[in-house]
Amino acid sequence: MVVGERKYRDIIVDVFSHLLEKRIVFVTGEITNKTSAVVVAELLHLELQNPKEPIYMIINSPGGVVTAGLAIYDMMQMISCPIQTIYLGEACSMASLLLATGSPGYRFCSTNAKVMIHQPSGAAVGQATDIAIHTVEILKIRDKLNSIYQKHTGRAIEEIEQCMERDFFMDAEQAKKFGIIDSVIDCHQA
């Protein structure tokens, strides 16, 4: 809890609400529909407050539901606020996509952080026709994710496809070289 000062009295505010007032948004833990709804609402709220002031998105997530992550991505692309992405710990799967899609020049990570990209996974049960429908859909999602990574990293689509074939781990310097981030924050000199 954080004590906030108001005109006539002090109020107690949880730390995440206090940081949101400072335009800091957190994507932590698994990315679910609930997580996505909160982050999308926070981004929209900050856009309505001041569309020119930057938003700082702190990421530490193993990834999660692709469609939930794409909802956050879509809102990041729709709003006009510059978004600085900063990751600590891990940015895997959908979280690495959010990291890569921050504003160019403002995508950061700590020296000890790790990134992992891979193709989407899923399961289908039911009749053969239903399984075929789901197979086509997940392949479309894979192509969409590959295109998003290609757009934001500048890598050739063939290289993205090859790297996404299996879990592809990168340390901070490798993520910078790959184009997922722009700078590594040296935690020992911060």
JSON list of C-alpha atoms in Angstrom, two decimals:
[
{"chain": "A", "resi": 1, "resn": "MET", "atom": "CA", "xyz": [0.00, 0.00, 0.00]},
{"chain": "A", "resi": 2, "resn": "VAL", "atom": "CA", "xyz": [1.06, 3.55, -0.71]},
{"chain": "A", "resi": 3, "resn": "VAL", "atom": "CA", "xyz": [-0.22, 6.63, 1.09]},
{"chain": "A", "resi": 4, "resn": "GLY", "atom": "CA", "xyz": [-1.30, 9.22, -1.43]},
{"chain": "A", "resi": 5, "resn": "GLU", "atom": "CA", "xyz": [-1.87, 12.85, -0.62]},
{"chain": "A", "resi": 6, "resn": "ARG", "atom": "CA", "xyz": [-5.14, 14.43, -1.64]},
{"chain": "A", "resi": 7, "resn": "LYS", "atom": "CA", "xyz": [-6.39, 17.96, -1.14]},
{"chain": "A", "resi": 8, "resn": "TYR", "atom": "CA", "xyz": [-8.00, 17.44, 2.27]},
{"chain": "A", "resi": 9, "resn": "ARG", "atom": "CA", "xyz": [-6.85, 14.02, 3.46]},
{"chain": "A", "resi": 10, "resn": "ASP", "atom": "CA", "xyz": [-4.42, 11.20, 2.88]},
{"chain": "A", "resi": 11, "resn": "ILE", "atom": "CA", "xyz": [-5.70, 8.03, 1.23]},
{"chain": "A", "resi": 12, "resn": "ILE", "atom": "CA", "xyz": [-4.19, 4.58, 0.99]},
{"chain": "A", "resi": 13, "resn": "VAL", "atom": "CA", "xyz": [-3.69, 3.29, -2.55]},
{"chain": "A", "resi": 14, "resn": "ASP", "atom": "CA", "xyz": [-2.27, -0.06, -3.62]},
{"chain": "A", "resi": 15, "resn": "VAL", "atom": "CA", "xyz": [1.17, 0.23, -5.21]},
{"chain": "A", "resi": 16, "resn": "PHE", "atom": "CA", "xyz": [0.01, -0.81, -8.70]},
{"chain": "A", "resi": 17, "resn": "SER", "atom": "CA", "xyz": [-2.66, 1.92, -8.75]},
{"chain": "A", "resi": 18, "resn": "HIS", "atom": "CA", "xyz": [-0.06, 4.44, -7.61]},
{"chain": "A", "resi": 19, "resn": "LEU", "atom": "CA", "xyz": [2.30, 3.34, -10.38]},
{"chain": "A", "resi": 20, "resn": "LEU", "atom": "CA", "xyz": [-0.53, 3.50, -12.94]},
{"chain": "A", "resi": 21, "resn": "GLU", "atom": "CA", "xyz": [-0.92, 7.17, -11.99]},
{"chain": "A", "resi": 22, "resn": "LYS", "atom": "CA", "xyz": [2.75, 7.50, -13.01]},
{"chain": "A", "resi": 23, "resn": "ARG", "atom": "CA", "xyz": [1.85, 5.83, -16.37]},
{"chain": "A", "resi": 24, "resn": "ILE", "atom": "CA", "xyz": [3.45, 2.48, -15.51]},
{"chain": "A", "resi": 25, "resn": "VAL", "atom": "CA", "xyz": [1.55, -0.64, -16.64]},
{"chain": "A", "resi": 26, "resn": "PHE", "atom": "CA", "xyz": [2.47, -4.19, -15.62]},
{"chain": "A", "resi": 27, "resn": "VAL", "atom": "CA", "xyz": [2.20, -7.38, -17.67]},
{"chain": "A", "resi": 28, "resn": "THR", "atom": "CA", "xyz": [3.19, -10.07, -15.17]},
{"chain": "A", "resi": 29, "resn": "GLY", "atom": "CA", "xyz": [2.34, -13.71, -14.79]},
{"chain": "A", "resi": 30, "resn": "GLU", "atom": "CA", "xyz": [0.40, -15.66, -17.38]},
{"chain": "A", "resi": 31, "resn": "ILE", "atom": "CA", "xyz": [-1.34, -13.59, -20.06]},
{"chain": "A", "resi": 32, "resn": "THR", "atom": "CA", "xyz": [-5.01, -14.53, -19.73]},
{"chain": "A", "resi": 33, "resn": "ASN", "atom": "CA", "xyz": [-8.22, -12.92, -20.91]},
{"chain": "A", "resi": 34, "resn": "LYS", "atom": "CA", "xyz": [-8.50, -11.27, -17.48]},
{"chain": "A", "resi": 35, "resn": "THR", "atom": "CA", "xyz": [-4.93, -9.94, -17.63]},
{"chain": "A", "resi": 36, "resn": "SER", "atom": "CA", "xyz": [-5.57, -8.70, -21.15]},
{"chain": "A", "resi": 37, "resn": "ALA", "atom": "CA", "xyz": [-8.76, -6.88, -20.17]},
{"chain": "A", "resi": 38, "resn": "VAL", "atom": "CA", "xyz": [-6.96, -5.07, -17.34]},
{"chain": "A", "resi": 39, "resn": "VAL", "atom": "CA", "xyz": [-3.94, -4.07, -19.48]},
{"chain": "A", "resi": 40, "resn": "VAL", "atom": "CA", "xyz": [-6.14, -2.96, -22.41]},
{"chain": "A", "resi": 41, "resn": "ALA", "atom": "CA", "xyz": [-8.26, -0.84, -20.03]},
{"chain": "A", "resi": 42, "resn": "GLU", "atom": "CA", "xyz": [-5.15, 0.70, -18.45]},
{"chain": "A", "resi": 43, "resn": "LEU", "atom": "CA", "xyz": [-3.67, 1.57, -21.85]},
{"chain": "A", "resi": 44, "resn": "LEU", "atom": "CA", "xyz": [-6.93, 3.14, -23.00]},
{"chain": "A", "resi": 45, "resn": "HIS", "atom": "CA", "xyz": [-7.27, 5.05, -19.71]},
{"chain": "A", "resi": 46, "resn": "LEU", "atom": "CA", "xyz": [-3.76, 6.50, -20.08]},
{"chain": "A", "resi": 47, "resn": "GLU", "atom": "CA", "xyz": [-4.39, 7.36, -23.74]},
{"chain": "A", "resi": 48, "resn": "LEU", "atom": "CA", "xyz": [-7.50, 9.30, -22.76]},
{"chain": "A", "resi": 49, "resn": "GLN", "atom": "CA", "xyz": [-5.59, 11.12, -20.01]},
{"chain": "A", "resi": 50, "resn": "ASN", "atom": "CA", "xyz": [-2.77, 12.30, -22.27]},
{"chain": "A", "resi": 51, "resn": "PRO", "atom": "CA", "xyz": [-2.22, 10.85, -25.75]},
{"chain": "A", "resi": 52, "resn": "LYS", "atom": "CA", "xyz": [1.27, 12.36, -26.09]},
{"chain": "A", "resi": 53, "resn": "GLU", "atom": "CA", "xyz": [2.86, 11.27, -22.82]},
{"chain": "A", "resi": 54, "resn": "PRO", "atom": "CA", "xyz": [4.74, 7.93, -22.83]},
{"chain": "A", "resi": 55, "resn": "ILE", "atom": "CA", "xyz": [3.51, 4.77, -21.16]},
{"chain": "A", "resi": 56, "resn": "TYR", "atom": "CA", "xyz": [6.00, 2.45, -19.45]},
{"chain": "A", "resi": 57, "resn": "MET", "atom": "CA", "xyz": [5.10, -1.24, -19.78]},
{"chain": "A", "resi": 58, "resn": "ILE", "atom": "CA", "xyz": [6.96, -3.53, -17.37]},
{"chain": "A", "resi": 59, "resn": "ILE", "atom": "CA", "xyz": [6.93, -7.16, -18.59]},
{"chain": "A", "resi": 60, "resn": "ASN", "atom": "CA", "xyz": [7.77, -10.32, -16.65]},
{"chain": "A", "resi": 61, "resn": "SER", "atom": "CA", "xyz": [5.67, -13.13, -18.09]},
{"chain": "A", "resi": 62, "resn": "PRO", "atom": "CA", "xyz": [5.93, -16.70, -19.37]},
{"chain": "A", "resi": 63, "resn": "GLY", "atom": "CA", "xyz": [3.35, -15.85, -22.04]},
{"chain": "A", "resi": 64, "resn": "GLY", "atom": "CA", "xyz": [-0.15, -17.20, -22.27]},
{"chain": "A", "resi": 65, "resn": "VAL", "atom": "CA", "xyz": [-3.26, -17.13, -24.41]},
{"chain": "A", "resi": 66, "resn": "VAL", "atom": "CA", "xyz": [-2.47, -15.91, -27.94]},
{"chain": "A", "resi": 67, "resn": "THR", "atom": "CA", "xyz": [-5.77, -14.09, -28.48]},
{"chain": "A", "resi": 68, "resn": "ALA", "atom": "CA", "xyz": [-5.44, -12.33, -25.11]},
{"chain": "A", "resi": 69, "resn": "GLY", "atom": "CA", "xyz": [-1.93, -11.19, -26.05]},
{"chain": "A", "resi": 70, "resn": "LEU", "atom": "CA", "xyz": [-3.11, -10.04, -29.46]},
{"chain": "A", "resi": 71, "resn": "ALA", "atom": "CA", "xyz": [-5.78, -7.88, -27.79]},
{"chain": "A", "resi": 72, "resn": "ILE", "atom": "CA", "xyz": [-3.01, -6.09, -25.86]},
{"chain": "A", "resi": 73, "resn": "TYR", "atom": "CA", "xyz": [-0.93, -5.81, -29.03]},
{"chain": "A", "resi": 74, "resn": "ASP", "atom": "CA", "xyz": [-3.87, -4.33, -30.96]},
{"chain": "A", "resi": 75, "resn": "MET", "atom": "CA", "xyz": [-4.45, -1.70, -28.27]},
{"chain": "A", "resi": 76, "resn": "MET", "atom": "CA", "xyz": [-0.72, -0.87, -28.23]},
{"chain": "A", "resi": 77, "resn": "GLN", "atom": "CA", "xyz": [-0.94, -0.23, -31.97]},
{"chain": "A", "resi": 78, "resn": "MET", "atom": "CA", "xyz": [-4.21, 1.75, -31.76]},
{"chain": "A", "resi": 79, "resn": "ILE", "atom": "CA", "xyz": [-3.24, 4.31, -29.16]},
{"chain": "A", "resi": 80, "resn": "SER", "atom": "CA", "xyz": [-0.99, 7.23, -30.00]},
{"chain": "A", "resi": 81, "resn": "CYS", "atom": "CA", "xyz": [1.04, 7.24, -26.76]},
{"chain": "A", "resi": 82, "resn": "PRO", "atom": "CA", "xyz": [4.61, 6.06, -27.20]},
{"chain": "A", "resi": 83, "resn": "ILE", "atom": "CA", "xyz": [5.05, 2.81, -25.26]},
{"chain": "A", "resi": 84, "resn": "GLN", "atom": "CA", "xyz": [8.37, 1.98, -23.64]},
{"chain": "A", "resi": 85, "resn": "THR", "atom": "CA", "xyz": [8.61, -1.76, -23.02]},
{"chain": "A", "resi": 86, "resn": "ILE", "atom": "CA", "xyz": [10.91, -2.85, -20.22]},
{"chain": "A", "resi": 87, "resn": "TYR", "atom": "CA", "xyz": [11.30, -6.48, -19.31]},
{"chain": "A", "resi": 88, "resn": "LEU", "atom": "CA", "xyz": [12.71, -8.00, -16.19]},
{"chain": "A", "resi": 89, "resn": "GLY", "atom": "CA", "xyz": [12.97, -11.73, -15.61]},
{"chain": "A", "resi": 90, "resn": "GLU", "atom": "CA", "xyz": [11.39, -13.41, -18.59]},
{"chain": "A", "resi": 91, "resn": "ALA", "atom": "CA", "xyz": [9.45, -12.44, -21.67]},
{"chain": "A", "resi": 92, "resn": "CYS", "atom": "CA", "xyz": [8.42, -15.69, -23.28]},
{"chain": "A", "resi": 93, "resn": "SER", "atom": "CA", "xyz": [5.93, -16.57, -25.99]},
{"chain": "A", "resi": 94, "resn": "MET", "atom": "CA", "xyz": [3.23, -13.84, -26.21]},
{"chain": "A", "resi": 95, "resn": "ALA", "atom": "CA", "xyz": [5.12, -11.68, -23.71]},
{"chain": "A", "resi": 96, "resn": "SER", "atom": "CA", "xyz": [8.10, -11.52, -26.08]},
{"chain": "A", "resi": 97, "resn": "LEU", "atom": "CA", "xyz": [5.79, -10.29, -28.83]},
{"chain": "A", "resi": 98, "resn": "LEU", "atom": "CA", "xyz": [4.56, -7.46, -26.57]},
{"chain": "A", "resi": 99, "resn": "LEU", "atom": "CA", "xyz": [8.15, -6.61, -25.71]},
{"chain": "A", "resi": 100, "resn": "ALA", "atom": "CA", "xyz": [9.15, -6.46, -29.39]},
{"chain": "A", "resi": 101, "resn": "THR", "atom": "CA", "xyz": [6.22, -4.24, -30.32]},
{"chain": "A", "resi": 102, "resn": "GLY", "atom": "CA", "xyz": [7.00, -1.33, -28.02]},
{"chain": "A", "resi": 103, "resn": "SER", "atom": "CA", "xyz": [7.93, 2.00, -29.58]},
{"chain": "A", "resi": 104, "resn": "PRO", "atom": "CA", "xyz": [11.10, 1.74, -31.71]},
{"chain": "A", "resi": 105, "resn": "GLY", "atom": "CA", "xyz": [14.14, 2.89, -29.75]},
{"chain": "A", "resi": 106, "resn": "TYR", "atom": "CA", "xyz": [12.35, 2.34, -26.42]},
{"chain": "A", "resi": 107, "resn": "ARG", "atom": "CA", "xyz": [12.41, -1.43, -25.94]},
{"chain": "A", "resi": 108, "resn": "PHE", "atom": "CA", "xyz": [14.62, -2.37, -22.99]},
{"chain": "A", "resi": 109, "resn": "CYS", "atom": "CA", "xyz": [15.60, -5.36, -20.88]},
{"chain": "A", "resi": 110, "resn": "SER", "atom": "CA", "xyz": [17.74, -6.09, -17.87]},
{"chain": "A", "resi": 111, "resn": "THR", "atom": "CA", "xyz": [21.05, -7.91, -18.22]},
{"chain": "A", "resi": 112, "resn": "ASN", "atom": "CA", "xyz": [19.73, -11.08, -16.55]},
{"chain": "A", "resi": 113, "resn": "ALA", "atom": "CA", "xyz": [16.47, -11.33, -18.48]},
{"chain": "A", "resi": 114, "resn": "LYS", "atom": "CA", "xyz": [15.62, -14.04, -21.00]},
{"chain": "A", "resi": 115, "resn": "VAL", "atom": "CA", "xyz": [13.41, -14.04, -24.08]},
{"chain": "A", "resi": 116, "resn": "MET", "atom": "CA", "xyz": [11.79, -17.01, -25.77]},
{"chain": "A", "resi": 117, "resn": "ILE", "atom": "CA", "xyz": [9.86, -17.09, -29.02]},
{"chain": "A", "resi": 118, "resn": "HIS", "atom": "CA", "xyz": [8.03, -20.05, -30.54]},
{"chain": "A", "resi": 119, "resn": "GLN", "atom": "CA", "xyz": [5.07, -20.94, -32.70]},
{"chain": "A", "resi": 120, "resn": "PRO", "atom": "CA", "xyz": [1.63, -21.15, -31.08]},
{"chain": "A", "resi": 121, "resn": "SER", "atom": "CA", "xyz": [0.43, -24.42, -29.64]},
{"chain": "A", "resi": 122, "resn": "GLY", "atom": "CA", "xyz": [-3.03, -25.80, -29.14]},
{"chain": "A", "resi": 123, "resn": "ALA", "atom": "CA", "xyz": [-5.15, -28.90, -29.07]},
{"chain": "A", "resi": 124, "resn": "ALA", "atom": "CA", "xyz": [-8.28, -29.89, -30.92]},
{"chain": "A", "resi": 125, "resn": "VAL", "atom": "CA", "xyz": [-10.75, -32.63, -30.14]},
{"chain": "A", "resi": 126, "resn": "GLY", "atom": "CA", "xyz": [-13.90, -33.71, -31.86]},
{"chain": "A", "resi": 127, "resn": "GLN", "atom": "CA", "xyz": [-14.79, -34.83, -35.32]},
{"chain": "A", "resi": 128, "resn": "ALA", "atom": "CA", "xyz": [-12.13, -34.95, -38.03]},
{"chain": "A", "resi": 129, "resn": "THR", "atom": "CA", "xyz": [-13.67, -31.96, -39.80]},
{"chain": "A", "resi": 130, "resn": "ASP", "atom": "CA", "xyz": [-13.54, -29.87, -36.61]},
{"chain": "A", "resi": 131, "resn": "ILE", "atom": "CA", "xyz": [-9.90, -30.83, -36.06]},
{"chain": "A", "resi": 132, "resn": "ALA", "atom": "CA", "xyz": [-9.11, -29.81, -39.66]},
{"chain": "A", "resi": 133, "resn": "ILE", "atom": "CA", "xyz": [-10.81, -26.44, -39.10]},
{"chain": "A", "resi": 134, "resn": "HIS", "atom": "CA", "xyz": [-8.76, -25.82, -35.95]},
{"chain": "A", "resi": 135, "resn": "THR", "atom": "CA", "xyz": [-5.56, -26.84, -37.75]},
{"chain": "A", "resi": 136, "resn": "VAL", "atom": "CA", "xyz": [-6.16, -24.25, -40.47]},
{"chain": "A", "resi": 137, "resn": "GLU", "atom": "CA", "xyz": [-6.90, -21.61, -37.81]},
{"chain": "A", "resi": 138, "resn": "ILE", "atom": "CA", "xyz": [-3.74, -22.23, -35.76]},
{"chain": "A", "resi": 139, "resn": "LEU", "atom": "CA", "xyz": [-1.64, -22.09, -38.94]},
{"chain": "A", "resi": 140, "resn": "LYS", "atom": "CA", "xyz": [-3.20, -18.68, -39.73]},
{"chain": "A", "resi": 141, "resn": "ILE", "atom": "CA", "xyz": [-2.33, -17.51, -36.21]},
{"chain": "A", "resi": 142, "resn": "ARG", "atom": "CA", "xyz": [1.24, -18.78, -36.64]},
{"chain": "A", "resi": 143, "resn": "ASP", "atom": "CA", "xyz": [1.58, -16.79, -39.88]},
{"chain": "A", "resi": 144, "resn": "LYS", "atom": "CA", "xyz": [0.12, -13.69, -38.20]},
{"chain": "A", "resi": 145, "resn": "LEU", "atom": "CA", "xyz": [2.59, -13.92, -35.30]},
{"chain": "A", "resi": 146, "resn": "ASN", "atom": "CA", "xyz": [5.50, -14.44, -37.70]},
{"chain": "A", "resi": 147, "resn": "SER", "atom": "CA", "xyz": [4.44, -11.32, -39.63]},
{"chain": "A", "resi": 148, "resn": "ILE", "atom": "CA", "xyz": [4.21, -9.25, -36.44]},
{"chain": "A", "resi": 149, "resn": "TYR", "atom": "CA", "xyz": [7.69, -10.31, -35.33]},
{"chain": "A", "resi": 150, "resn": "GLN", "atom": "CA", "xyz": [9.02, -9.61, -38.83]},
{"chain": "A", "resi": 151, "resn": "LYS", "atom": "CA", "xyz": [7.46, -6.13, -38.86]},
{"chain": "A", "resi": 152, "resn": "HIS", "atom": "CA", "xyz": [8.88, -5.14, -35.46]},
{"chain": "A", "resi": 153, "resn": "THR", "atom": "CA", "xyz": [12.32, -6.79, -35.64]},
{"chain": "A", "resi": 154, "resn": "GLY", "atom": "CA", "xyz": [13.16, -6.19, -39.29]},
{"chain": "A", "resi": 155, "resn": "ARG", "atom": "CA", "xyz": [14.23, -9.82, -39.69]},
{"chain": "A", "resi": 156, "resn": "ALA", "atom": "CA", "xyz": [13.45, -11.77, -42.86]},
{"chain": "A", "resi": 157, "resn": "ILE", "atom": "CA", "xyz": [10.23, -13.76, -42.61]},
{"chain": "A", "resi": 158, "resn": "GLU", "atom": "CA", "xyz": [12.15, -16.97, -43.40]},
{"chain": "A", "resi": 159, "resn": "GLU", "atom": "CA", "xyz": [14.44, -16.39, -40.41]},
{"chain": "A", "resi": 160, "resn": "ILE", "atom": "CA", "xyz": [11.46, -15.68, -38.14]},
{"chain": "A", "resi": 161, "resn": "GLU", "atom": "CA", "xyz": [9.75, -18.88, -39.33]},
{"chain": "A", "resi": 162, "resn": "GLN", "atom": "CA", "xyz": [12.90, -20.92, -38.68]},
{"chain": "A", "resi": 163, "resn": "CYS", "atom": "CA", "xyz": [13.41, -19.48, -35.19]},
{"chain": "A", "resi": 164, "resn": "MET", "atom": "CA", "xyz": [9.74, -19.90, -34.28]},
{"chain": "A", "resi": 165, "resn": "GLU", "atom": "CA", "xyz": [9.72, -23.60, -35.28]},
{"chain": "A", "resi": 166, "resn": "ARG", "atom": "CA", "xyz": [10.72, -24.64, -31.73]},
{"chain": "A", "resi": 167, "resn": "ASP", "atom": "CA", "xyz": [11.39, -22.83, -28.45]},
{"chain": "A", "resi": 168, "resn": "PHE", "atom": "CA", "xyz": [14.10, -20.29, -29.30]},
{"chain": "A", "resi": 169, "resn": "PHE", "atom": "CA", "xyz": [15.76, -18.75, -26.22]},
{"chain": "A", "resi": 170, "resn": "MET", "atom": "CA", "xyz": [17.81, -15.55, -26.19]},
{"chain": "A", "resi": 171, "resn": "ASP", "atom": "CA", "xyz": [19.67, -13.69, -23.50]},
{"chain": "A", "resi": 172, "resn": "ALA", "atom": "CA", "xyz": [19.57, -9.89, -23.39]},
{"chain": "A", "resi": 173, "resn": "GLU", "atom": "CA", "xyz": [22.36, -9.31, -25.91]},
{"chain": "A", "resi": 174, "resn": "GLN", "atom": "CA", "xyz": [20.96, -11.91, -28.31]},
{"chain": "A", "resi": 175, "resn": "ALA", "atom": "CA", "xyz": [17.50, -10.31, -28.05]},
{"chain": "A", "resi": 176, "resn": "LYS", "atom": "CA", "xyz": [19.09, -6.97, -28.93]},
{"chain": "A", "resi": 177, "resn": "LYS", "atom": "CA", "xyz": [20.90, -8.45, -31.92]},
{"chain": "A", "resi": 178, "resn": "PHE", "atom": "CA", "xyz": [17.69, -10.17, -33.05]},
{"chain": "A", "resi": 179, "resn": "GLY", "atom": "CA", "xyz": [15.79, -6.86, -32.92]},
{"chain": "A", "resi": 180, "resn": "ILE", "atom": "CA", "xyz": [13.35, -7.67, -30.13]},
{"chain": "A", "resi": 181, "resn": "ILE", "atom": "CA", "xyz": [14.84, -4.94, -27.92]},
{"chain": "A", "resi": 182, "resn": "ASP", "atom": "CA", "xyz": [16.88, -1.82, -28.55]},
{"chain": "A", "resi": 183, "resn": "SER", "atom": "CA", "xyz": [18.95, -1.54, -25.36]},
{"chain": "A", "resi": 184, "resn": "VAL", "atom": "CA", "xyz": [20.13, -3.60, -22.42]},
{"chain": "A", "resi": 185, "resn": "ILE", "atom": "CA", "xyz": [19.93, -1.94, -19.00]},
{"chain": "A", "resi": 186, "resn": "ASP", "atom": "CA", "xyz": [23.02, -2.71, -16.94]},
{"chain": "A", "resi": 187, "resn": "CYS", "atom": "CA", "xyz": [21.48, -3.43, -13.55]},
{"chain": "A", "resi": 188, "resn": "HIS", "atom": "CA", "xyz": [24.84, -3.07, -11.84]},
{"chain": "A", "resi": 189, "resn": "GLN", "atom": "CA", "xyz": [25.26, 0.54, -13.00]},
{"chain": "A", "resi": 190, "resn": "ALA", "atom": "CA", "xyz": [21.61, 1.66, -12.70]}
]
